[in-house]
PDB file of N, CA and C in Angstrom:
ATOM      1  N   LEU A   1      -8.992   9.996  -0.239  1.00 44.00           N
ATOM      2  CA  LEU A   1      -7.309   9.857  -0.409  1.00 44.00           C
ATOM      3  C   LEU A   1      -8.096   8.549  -0.289  1.00 44.00           C
ATOM      4  N   LEU A   2      -7.677   8.173   0.934  1.00 51.00           N
ATOM      5  CA  LEU A   2      -7.741   6.534   0.970  1.00 51.00           C
ATOM      6  C   LEU A   2      -9.154   5.752   0.040  1.00 51.00           C
ATOM      7  N   ALA A   3      -9.952   6.475  -0.055  1.00 51.00           N
ATOM      8  CA  ALA A   3     -11.323   5.468  -0.684  1.00 51.00           C
ATOM      9  C   ALA A   3     -10.889   5.805  -2.349  1.00 51.00           C
ATOM     10  N   VAL A   4     -10.462   6.981  -2.705  1.00 49.00           N
ATOM     11  CA  VAL A   4     -10.285   6.332  -4.643  1.00 49.00           C
ATOM     12  C   VAL A   4      -8.815   5.520  -4.342  1.00 49.00           C
ATOM     13  N   ALA A   5      -7.906   5.221  -3.514  1.00 52.00           N
ATOM     14  CA  ALA A   5      -7.301   4.173  -3.347  1.00 52.00           C
ATOM     15  C   ALA A   5      -7.184   2.322  -2.730  1.00 52.00           C
ATOM     16  N   ALA A   6      -9.002   2.623  -2.363  1.00 52.00           N
ATOM     17  CA  ALA A   6      -9.384   1.451  -2.099  1.00 52.00           C
ATOM     18  C   ALA A   6     -10.375   1.633  -4.074  1.00 52.00           C
ATOM     19  N   ARG A   7     -10.651   2.549  -4.069  1.00 50.00           N
ATOM     20  CA  ARG A   7     -11.311   2.199  -5.794  1.00 50.00           C
ATOM     21  C   ARG A   7     -10.495   1.771  -7.110  1.00 50.00           C
ATOM     22  N   ARG A   8      -9.345   2.441  -6.353  1.00 50.00           N
ATOM     23  CA  ARG A   8      -8.303   1.860  -7.681  1.00 50.00           C
ATOM     24  C   ARG A   8      -7.744   0.292  -7.241  1.00 50.00           C
ATOM     25  N   ILE A   9      -7.838  -0.226  -6.456  1.00 50.00           N
ATOM     26  CA  ILE A   9      -7.692  -1.922  -5.954  1.00 50.00           C
ATOM     27  C   ILE A   9      -8.475  -2.705  -5.990  1.00 50.00           C
ATOM     28  N   MET A  10      -9.494  -2.224  -5.973  1.00 49.00           N
ATOM     29  CA  MET A  10     -11.041  -2.836  -6.426  1.00 49.00           C
ATOM     30  C   MET A  10     -10.677  -2.961  -7.884  1.00 49.00           C
ATOM     31  N   MET A  11     -10.764  -1.671  -8.590  1.00 46.00           N
ATOM     32  CA  MET A  11     -11.297  -1.403 -10.200  1.00 46.00           C
ATOM     33  C   MET A  11     -10.093  -2.834 -11.061  1.00 46.00           C
ATOM     34  N   SER A  12      -8.182  -2.691 -10.259  1.00 49.00           N
ATOM     35  CA  SER A  12      -7.443  -2.618 -11.188  1.00 49.00           C
ATOM     36  C   SER A  12      -7.524  -4.289 -10.916  1.00 49.00           C
ATOM     37  N   GLY A  13      -7.294  -5.609  -9.511  1.00 48.00           N
ATOM     38  CA  GLY A  13      -8.094  -6.310  -9.997  1.00 48.00           C
ATOM     39  C   GLY A  13      -7.118  -6.910  -9.260  1.00 48.00           C
ATOM     40  N   SER A  14      -5.644  -5.966  -8.729  1.00 51.00           N
ATOM     41  CA  SER A  14      -4.494  -6.324  -8.255  1.00 51.00           C
ATOM     42  C   SER A  14      -4.709  -7.697  -7.716  1.00 51.00           C
ATOM     43  N   ASN A  15      -5.426  -7.657  -6.667  1.00 56.00           N
ATOM     44  CA  ASN A  15      -5.207  -8.009  -5.438  1.00 56.00           C
ATOM     45  C   ASN A  15      -6.906  -8.651  -5.075  1.00 56.00           C
ATOM     46  N   PRO A  16      -8.354 -10.247  -5.174  1.00 48.00           N
ATOM     47  CA  PRO A  16      -9.567  -9.633  -5.113  1.00 48.00           C
ATOM     48  C   PRO A  16      -9.809 -10.134  -3.608  1.00 48.00           C
ATOM     49  N   ARG A  17      -8.145 -10.391  -2.466  1.00 55.00           N
ATOM     50  CA  ARG A  17      -8.269 -10.632  -1.938  1.00 55.00           C
ATOM     51  C   ARG A  17      -8.212  -9.303  -0.192  1.00 55.00           C
ATOM     52  N   ILE A  18      -8.142  -8.715  -1.261  1.00 68.00           N
ATOM     53  CA  ILE A  18      -7.196  -7.045  -0.653  1.00 68.00           C
ATOM     54  C   ILE A  18      -8.914  -6.398  -0.868  1.00 68.00           C
ATOM     55  N   SER A  19      -9.590  -5.357  -0.009  1.00 68.00           N
ATOM     56  CA  SER A  19     -10.897  -4.714  -0.200  1.00 68.00           C
ATOM     57  C   SER A  19     -10.890  -3.684  -0.164  1.00 68.00           C
ATOM     58  N   ALA A  20     -11.306  -2.715  -0.743  1.00 67.00           N
ATOM     59  CA  ALA A  20     -11.406  -1.054  -0.674  1.00 67.00           C
ATOM     60  C   ALA A  20     -11.438  -0.731   0.798  1.00 67.00           C
ATOM     61  N   GLN A  21     -12.245  -1.540   1.897  1.00 74.00           N
ATOM     62  CA  GLN A  21     -12.422  -1.312   2.855  1.00 74.00           C
ATOM     63  C   GLN A  21     -10.862  -1.722   3.605  1.00 74.00           C
ATOM     64  N   ARG A  22     -10.387  -2.393   3.519  1.00 80.00           N
ATOM     65  CA  ARG A  22      -9.199  -3.413   3.968  1.00 80.00           C
ATOM     66  C   ARG A  22      -8.418  -1.857   4.382  1.00 80.00           C
ATOM     67  N   LEU A  23      -8.406  -1.945   2.910  1.00 82.00           N
ATOM     68  CA  LEU A  23      -7.009  -0.467   2.608  1.00 82.00           C
ATOM     69  C   LEU A  23      -7.364   1.003   2.795  1.00 82.00           C
ATOM     70  N   SER A  24      -8.356   0.191   3.141  1.00 87.00           N
ATOM     71  CA  SER A  24      -8.433   2.282   4.397  1.00 87.00           C
ATOM     72  C   SER A  24      -8.336   2.331   5.913  1.00 87.00           C
ATOM     73  N   VAL A  25      -7.603   0.921   6.248  1.00 89.00           N
ATOM     74  CA  VAL A  25      -7.807   0.951   7.338  1.00 89.00           C
ATOM     75  C   VAL A  25      -5.899   1.718   7.382  1.00 89.00           C
ATOM     76  N   VAL A  26      -6.034   2.121   6.340  1.00 92.00           N
ATOM     77  CA  VAL A  26      -4.223   2.775   6.862  1.00 92.00           C
ATOM     78  C   VAL A  26      -3.876   3.750   6.632  1.00 92.00           C
ATOM     79  N   PRO A  27      -3.569   4.496   7.805  1.00 94.00           N
ATOM     80  CA  PRO A  27      -4.398   6.042   7.984  1.00 94.00           C
ATOM     81  C   PRO A  27      -3.580   6.769   7.189  1.00 94.00           C
ATOM     82  N   ASP A  28      -3.860   7.516   6.837  1.00 92.00           N
ATOM     83  CA  ASP A  28      -3.407   9.033   6.048  1.00 92.00           C
ATOM     84  C   ASP A  28      -2.481   9.429   6.034  1.00 92.00           C
ATOM     85  N   ASP A  29      -2.083   9.624   7.354  1.00 95.00           N
ATOM     86  CA  ASP A  29      -0.293   9.970   6.582  1.00 95.00           C
ATOM     87  C   ASP A  29       0.583   9.074   6.892  1.00 95.00           C
ATOM     88  N   MET A  30      -0.278   7.639   6.846  1.00 95.00           N
ATOM     89  CA  MET A  30       0.906   6.366   6.189  1.00 95.00           C
ATOM     90  C   MET A  30       0.955   6.667   4.671  1.00 95.00           C
ATOM     91  N   ALA A  31       0.129   6.943   4.733  1.00 92.00           N
ATOM     92  CA  ALA A  31      -0.383   6.719   2.723  1.00 92.00           C
ATOM     93  C   ALA A  31       0.251   7.514   2.470  1.00 92.00           C
ATOM     94  N   SER A  32       0.000   9.037   2.573  1.00 94.00           N
ATOM     95  CA  SER A  32       1.256   9.864   2.288  1.00 94.00           C
ATOM     96  C   SER A  32       2.745   9.231   2.536  1.00 94.00           C
ATOM     97  N   ALA A  33       3.131   9.078   3.372  1.00 96.00           N
ATOM     98  CA  ALA A  33       4.381   8.875   3.649  1.00 96.00           C
ATOM     99  C   ALA A  33       4.744   7.290   2.510  1.00 96.00           C
ATOM    100  N   ILE A  34       3.958   6.479   1.914  1.00 95.00           N
ATOM    101  CA  ILE A  34       3.804   5.291   1.578  1.00 95.00           C
ATOM    102  C   ILE A  34       4.068   5.513  -0.115  1.00 95.00           C
ATOM    103  N   ARG A  35       3.434   6.352   0.193  1.00 93.00           N
ATOM    104  CA  ARG A  35       2.692   7.381  -1.880  1.00 93.00           C
ATOM    105  C   ARG A  35       4.523   7.884  -2.521  1.00 93.00           C
ATOM    106  N   ALA A  36       4.974   8.776  -0.815  1.00 95.00           N
ATOM    107  CA  ALA A  36       6.460   9.425  -1.090  1.00 95.00           C
ATOM    108  C   ALA A  36       7.856   8.597  -1.706  1.00 95.00           C
ATOM    109  N   ALA A  37       7.702   7.653  -0.142  1.00 95.00           N
ATOM    110  CA  ALA A  37       8.536   6.857  -0.264  1.00 95.00           C
ATOM    111  C   ALA A  37       8.315   5.636  -1.390  1.00 95.00           C
ATOM    112  N   THR A  38       6.950   5.375  -2.507  1.00 94.00           N
ATOM    113  CA  THR A  38       7.456   5.253  -3.645  1.00 94.00           C
ATOM    114  C   THR A  38       7.900   6.101  -4.604  1.00 94.00           C
ATOM    115  N   LEU A  39       7.903   7.599  -4.598  1.00 93.00           N
ATOM    116  CA  LEU A  39       8.258   8.401  -5.924  1.00 93.00           C
ATOM    117  C   LEU A  39       9.555   8.145  -5.094  1.00 93.00           C
ATOM    118  N   ASP A  40       9.826   7.971  -4.267  1.00 94.00           N
ATOM    119  CA  ASP A  40      11.743   8.165  -3.688  1.00 94.00           C
ATOM    120  C   ASP A  40      12.113   6.979  -4.368  1.00 94.00           C
ATOM    121  N   GLU A  41      11.397   6.223  -5.087  1.00 93.00           N
ATOM    122  CA  GLU A  41      11.960   4.581  -4.478  1.00 93.00           C
ATOM    123  C   GLU A  41      13.184   4.197  -3.353  1.00 93.00           C
ATOM    124  N   ASP A  42      12.567   4.192  -2.259  1.00 96.00           N
ATOM    125  CA  ASP A  42      13.481   4.538  -1.322  1.00 96.00           C
ATOM    126  C   ASP A  42      12.491   2.738  -0.690  1.00 96.00           C
ATOM    127  N   VAL A  43      13.114   2.453  -0.724  1.00 95.00           N
ATOM    128  CA  VAL A  43      12.944   0.504  -0.537  1.00 95.00           C
ATOM    129  C   VAL A  43      12.682   0.667   0.837  1.00 95.00           C
ATOM    130  N   ASP A  44      13.976   0.790   1.208  1.00 97.00           N
ATOM    131  CA  ASP A  44      14.120   0.658   3.341  1.00 97.00           C
ATOM    132  C   ASP A  44      13.019   1.939   3.387  1.00 97.00           C
ATOM    133  N   ARG A  45      12.960   2.234   2.995  1.00 97.00           N
ATOM    134  CA  ARG A  45      11.011   3.322   3.996  1.00 97.00           C
ATOM    135  C   ARG A  45      10.060   2.775   3.226  1.00 97.00           C
ATOM    136  N   LEU A  46       9.526   2.060   2.596  1.00 97.00           N
ATOM    137  CA  LEU A  46       8.843   1.589   2.260  1.00 97.00           C
ATOM    138  C   LEU A  46       8.732   0.523   3.117  1.00 97.00           C
ATOM    139  N   PHE A  47       9.721  -0.487   3.406  1.00 97.00           N
ATOM    140  CA  PHE A  47       8.984  -2.093   3.845  1.00 97.00           C
ATOM    141  C   PHE A  47       9.014  -1.174   5.574  1.00 97.00           C
ATOM    142  N   GLU A  48       9.150  -0.216   5.842  1.00 97.00           N
ATOM    143  CA  GLU A  48       9.264   0.036   6.812  1.00 97.00           C
ATOM    144  C   GLU A  48       8.009   0.475   7.419  1.00 97.00           C
ATOM    145  N   LEU A  49       7.442   0.929   5.939  1.00 97.00           N
ATOM    146  CA  LEU A  49       5.947   1.188   6.146  1.00 97.00           C
ATOM    147  C   LEU A  49       4.925   0.604   6.341  1.00 97.00           C
ATOM    148  N   VAL A  50       5.824  -0.048   4.876  1.00 96.00           N
ATOM    149  CA  VAL A  50       4.306  -1.332   5.061  1.00 96.00           C
ATOM    150  C   VAL A  50       4.467  -2.871   7.099  1.00 96.00           C
ATOM    151  N   ASP A  51       5.665  -2.693   7.014  1.00 96.00           N
ATOM    152  CA  ASP A  51       5.860  -2.806   8.488  1.00 96.00           C
ATOM    153  C   ASP A  51       4.949  -2.537   9.254  1.00 96.00           C
ATOM    154  N   GLY A  52       4.100  -1.034   9.037  1.00 97.00           N
ATOM    155  CA  GLY A  52       3.752  -0.444  10.147  1.00 97.00           C
ATOM    156  C   GLY A  52       2.333  -0.915  10.176  1.00 97.00           C
ATOM    157  N   VAL A  53       1.835  -0.677   8.458  1.00 96.00           N
ATOM    158  CA  VAL A  53       0.903  -0.868   7.822  1.00 96.00           C
ATOM    159  C   VAL A  53      -0.119  -2.808   8.871  1.00 96.00           C
ATOM    160  N   ALA A  54       0.763  -3.487   8.966  1.00 95.00           N
ATOM    161  CA  ALA A  54       0.888  -5.063   9.719  1.00 95.00           C
ATOM    162  C   ALA A  54      -0.124  -4.303  10.988  1.00 95.00           C
ATOM    163  N   GLU A  55       0.142  -3.937  11.723  1.00 96.00           N
ATOM    164  CA  GLU A  55      -0.737  -2.601  12.583  1.00 96.00           C
ATOM    165  C   GLU A  55      -2.360  -2.769  12.384  1.00 96.00           C
ATOM    166  N   TYR A  56      -2.962  -2.830  11.039  1.00 94.00           N
ATOM    167  CA  TYR A  56      -3.721  -2.105  11.052  1.00 94.00           C
ATOM    168  C   TYR A  56      -4.680  -3.318  10.672  1.00 94.00           C
ATOM    169  N   ASP A  57      -3.710  -4.479   9.745  1.00 92.00           N
ATOM    170  CA  ASP A  57      -4.002  -5.326   8.968  1.00 92.00           C
ATOM    171  C   ASP A  57      -3.097  -5.990   8.304  1.00 92.00           C
ATOM    172  N   SER A  58      -2.520  -7.220   8.802  1.00 92.00           N
ATOM    173  CA  SER A  58      -1.658  -8.015   8.402  1.00 92.00           C
ATOM    174  C   SER A  58      -1.722  -8.336   7.257  1.00 92.00           C
ATOM    175  N   GLU A  59      -2.912  -9.315   6.380  1.00 90.00           N
ATOM    176  CA  GLU A  59      -3.163  -9.023   5.258  1.00 90.00           C
ATOM    177  C   GLU A  59      -2.731  -7.775   3.798  1.00 90.00           C
ATOM    178  N   VAL A  60      -2.868  -6.717   4.206  1.00 92.00           N
ATOM    179  CA  VAL A  60      -2.846  -5.853   3.333  1.00 92.00           C
ATOM    180  C   VAL A  60      -1.147  -5.058   3.479  1.00 92.00           C
ATOM    181  N   ALA A  61      -0.799  -5.605   4.633  1.00 94.00           N
ATOM    182  CA  ALA A  61       0.477  -5.717   4.893  1.00 94.00           C
ATOM    183  C   ALA A  61       1.802  -6.539   3.390  1.00 94.00           C
ATOM    184  N   GLU A  62       1.247  -7.711   3.843  1.00 92.00           N
ATOM    185  CA  GLU A  62       1.764  -8.493   3.285  1.00 92.00           C
ATOM    186  C   GLU A  62       1.727  -7.966   1.632  1.00 92.00           C
ATOM    187  N   TYR A  63       0.296  -8.129   1.150  1.00 91.00           N
ATOM    188  CA  TYR A  63       0.144  -7.906  -0.181  1.00 91.00           C
ATOM    189  C   TYR A  63       0.960  -6.444  -0.249  1.00 91.00           C
ATOM    190  N   LEU A  64       1.557  -5.288   0.405  1.00 93.00           N
ATOM    191  CA  LEU A  64       2.054  -4.405  -0.716  1.00 93.00           C
ATOM    192  C   LEU A  64       3.777  -4.998   0.284  1.00 93.00           C
ATOM    193  N   ARG A  65       3.965  -5.541   1.014  1.00 94.00           N
ATOM    194  CA  ARG A  65       5.215  -6.425   1.408  1.00 94.00           C
ATOM    195  C   ARG A  65       6.022  -6.851  -0.082  1.00 94.00           C
ATOM    196  N   GLY A  66       5.261  -7.720  -0.740  1.00 92.00           N
ATOM    197  CA  GLY A  66       4.757  -8.106  -2.096  1.00 92.00           C
ATOM    198  C   GLY A  66       5.647  -7.628  -3.186  1.00 92.00           C
ATOM    199  N   LEU A  67       4.653  -6.054  -3.411  1.00 92.00           N
ATOM    200  CA  LEU A  67       4.646  -5.450  -4.115  1.00 92.00           C
ATOM    201  C   LEU A  67       6.033  -4.734  -4.136  1.00 92.00           C
ATOM    202  N   VAL A  68       6.545  -4.203  -3.276  1.00 94.00           N
ATOM    203  CA  VAL A  68       7.700  -3.980  -2.898  1.00 94.00           C
ATOM    204  C   VAL A  68       9.015  -4.791  -3.466  1.00 94.00           C
ATOM    205  N   GLU A  69       8.843  -6.374  -3.451  1.00 92.00           N
ATOM    206  CA  GLU A  69       9.939  -7.164  -3.166  1.00 92.00           C
ATOM    207  C   GLU A  69       9.590  -7.118  -4.776  1.00 92.00           C
ATOM    208  N   ASP A  70       8.632  -6.863  -5.031  1.00 91.00           N
ATOM    209  CA  ASP A  70       8.336  -7.220  -6.808  1.00 91.00           C
ATOM    210  C   ASP A  70       8.918  -5.914  -7.692  1.00 91.00           C
ATOM    211  N   VAL A  71       9.255  -4.500  -6.721  1.00 90.00           N
ATOM    212  CA  VAL A  71       9.720  -3.443  -7.146  1.00 90.00           C
ATOM    213  C   VAL A  71       8.102  -2.766  -7.831  1.00 90.00           C
ATOM    214  N   ALA A  72       7.331  -3.580  -7.599  1.00 89.00           N
ATOM    215  CA  ALA A  72       6.114  -2.507  -8.148  1.00 89.00           C
ATOM    216  C   ALA A  72       6.130  -1.530  -7.404  1.00 89.00           C
ATOM    217  N   TYR A  73       5.762  -0.385  -8.234  1.00 88.00           N
ATOM    218  CA  TYR A  73       6.455   1.069  -7.432  1.00 88.00           C
ATOM    219  C   TYR A  73       5.009   1.807  -8.123  1.00 88.00           C
ATOM    220  N   GLY A  74       4.319   1.174  -9.549  1.00 88.00           N
ATOM    221  CA  GLY A  74       3.701   1.957 -10.412  1.00 88.00           C
ATOM    222  C   GLY A  74       2.300   1.352  -9.797  1.00 88.00           C
ATOM    223  N   THR A  75       2.054  -0.171  -9.565  1.00 85.00           N
ATOM    224  CA  THR A  75       0.987  -0.316  -8.612  1.00 85.00           C
ATOM    225  C   THR A  75       1.059  -0.187  -6.907  1.00 85.00           C
ATOM    226  N   ILE A  76       2.034   0.542  -5.867  1.00 87.00           N
ATOM    227  CA  ILE A  76       1.846   1.072  -5.627  1.00 87.00           C
ATOM    228  C   ILE A  76       1.330   2.711  -5.540  1.00 87.00           C
ATOM    229  N   GLY A  77       1.896   3.396  -6.441  1.00 83.00           N
ATOM    230  CA  GLY A  77       1.153   4.729  -6.064  1.00 83.00           C
ATOM    231  C   GLY A  77       0.096   5.084  -7.125  1.00 83.00           C
ATOM    232  N   GLU A  78      -0.656   3.729  -7.576  1.00 82.00           N
ATOM    233  CA  GLU A  78      -1.793   3.600  -7.663  1.00 82.00           C
ATOM    234  C   GLU A  78      -2.657   3.582  -6.519  1.00 82.00           C
ATOM    235  N   LEU A  79      -2.383   3.098  -6.293  1.00 84.00           N
ATOM    236  CA  LEU A  79      -3.532   1.968  -4.962  1.00 84.00           C
ATOM    237  C   LEU A  79      -3.007   3.774  -4.232  1.00 84.00           C
ATOM    238  N   PHE A  80      -2.061   4.532  -3.744  1.00 82.00           N
ATOM    239  CA  PHE A  80      -2.193   5.037  -3.085  1.00 82.00           C
ATOM    240  C   PHE A  80      -1.789   6.450  -3.209  1.00 82.00           C
ATOM    241  N   GLY A  81      -2.568   6.722  -4.878  1.00 76.00           N
ATOM    242  CA  GLY A  81      -2.802   8.156  -5.691  1.00 76.00           C
ATOM    243  C   GLY A  81      -1.406   8.419  -5.913  1.00 76.00           C
ATOM    244  N   GLY A  82      -0.251   8.894  -6.377  1.00 57.00           N
ATOM    245  CA  GLY A  82       1.086   8.739  -6.918  1.00 57.00           C
ATOM    246  C   GLY A  82       0.937   8.283  -8.173  1.00 57.00           C
TER     247      GLY A  82
END
């Protein structure tokens, strides 16, 4: 699942600093929760989950936090297979 998301981030050129390998540090269950919160447009849950991503990679979390702040649900959904 995250391998697909990792390829999408590389192909999208959304943030060249966030490599496929770095995105893959997000555990599958967390990625699924991010996808669900994105579909529900649950901003509070997304921020909570992004804070959890920081435990694995703070730069990935910072990038995702920016997407949530920008209400870029489409990009988040693409990254996590939504």
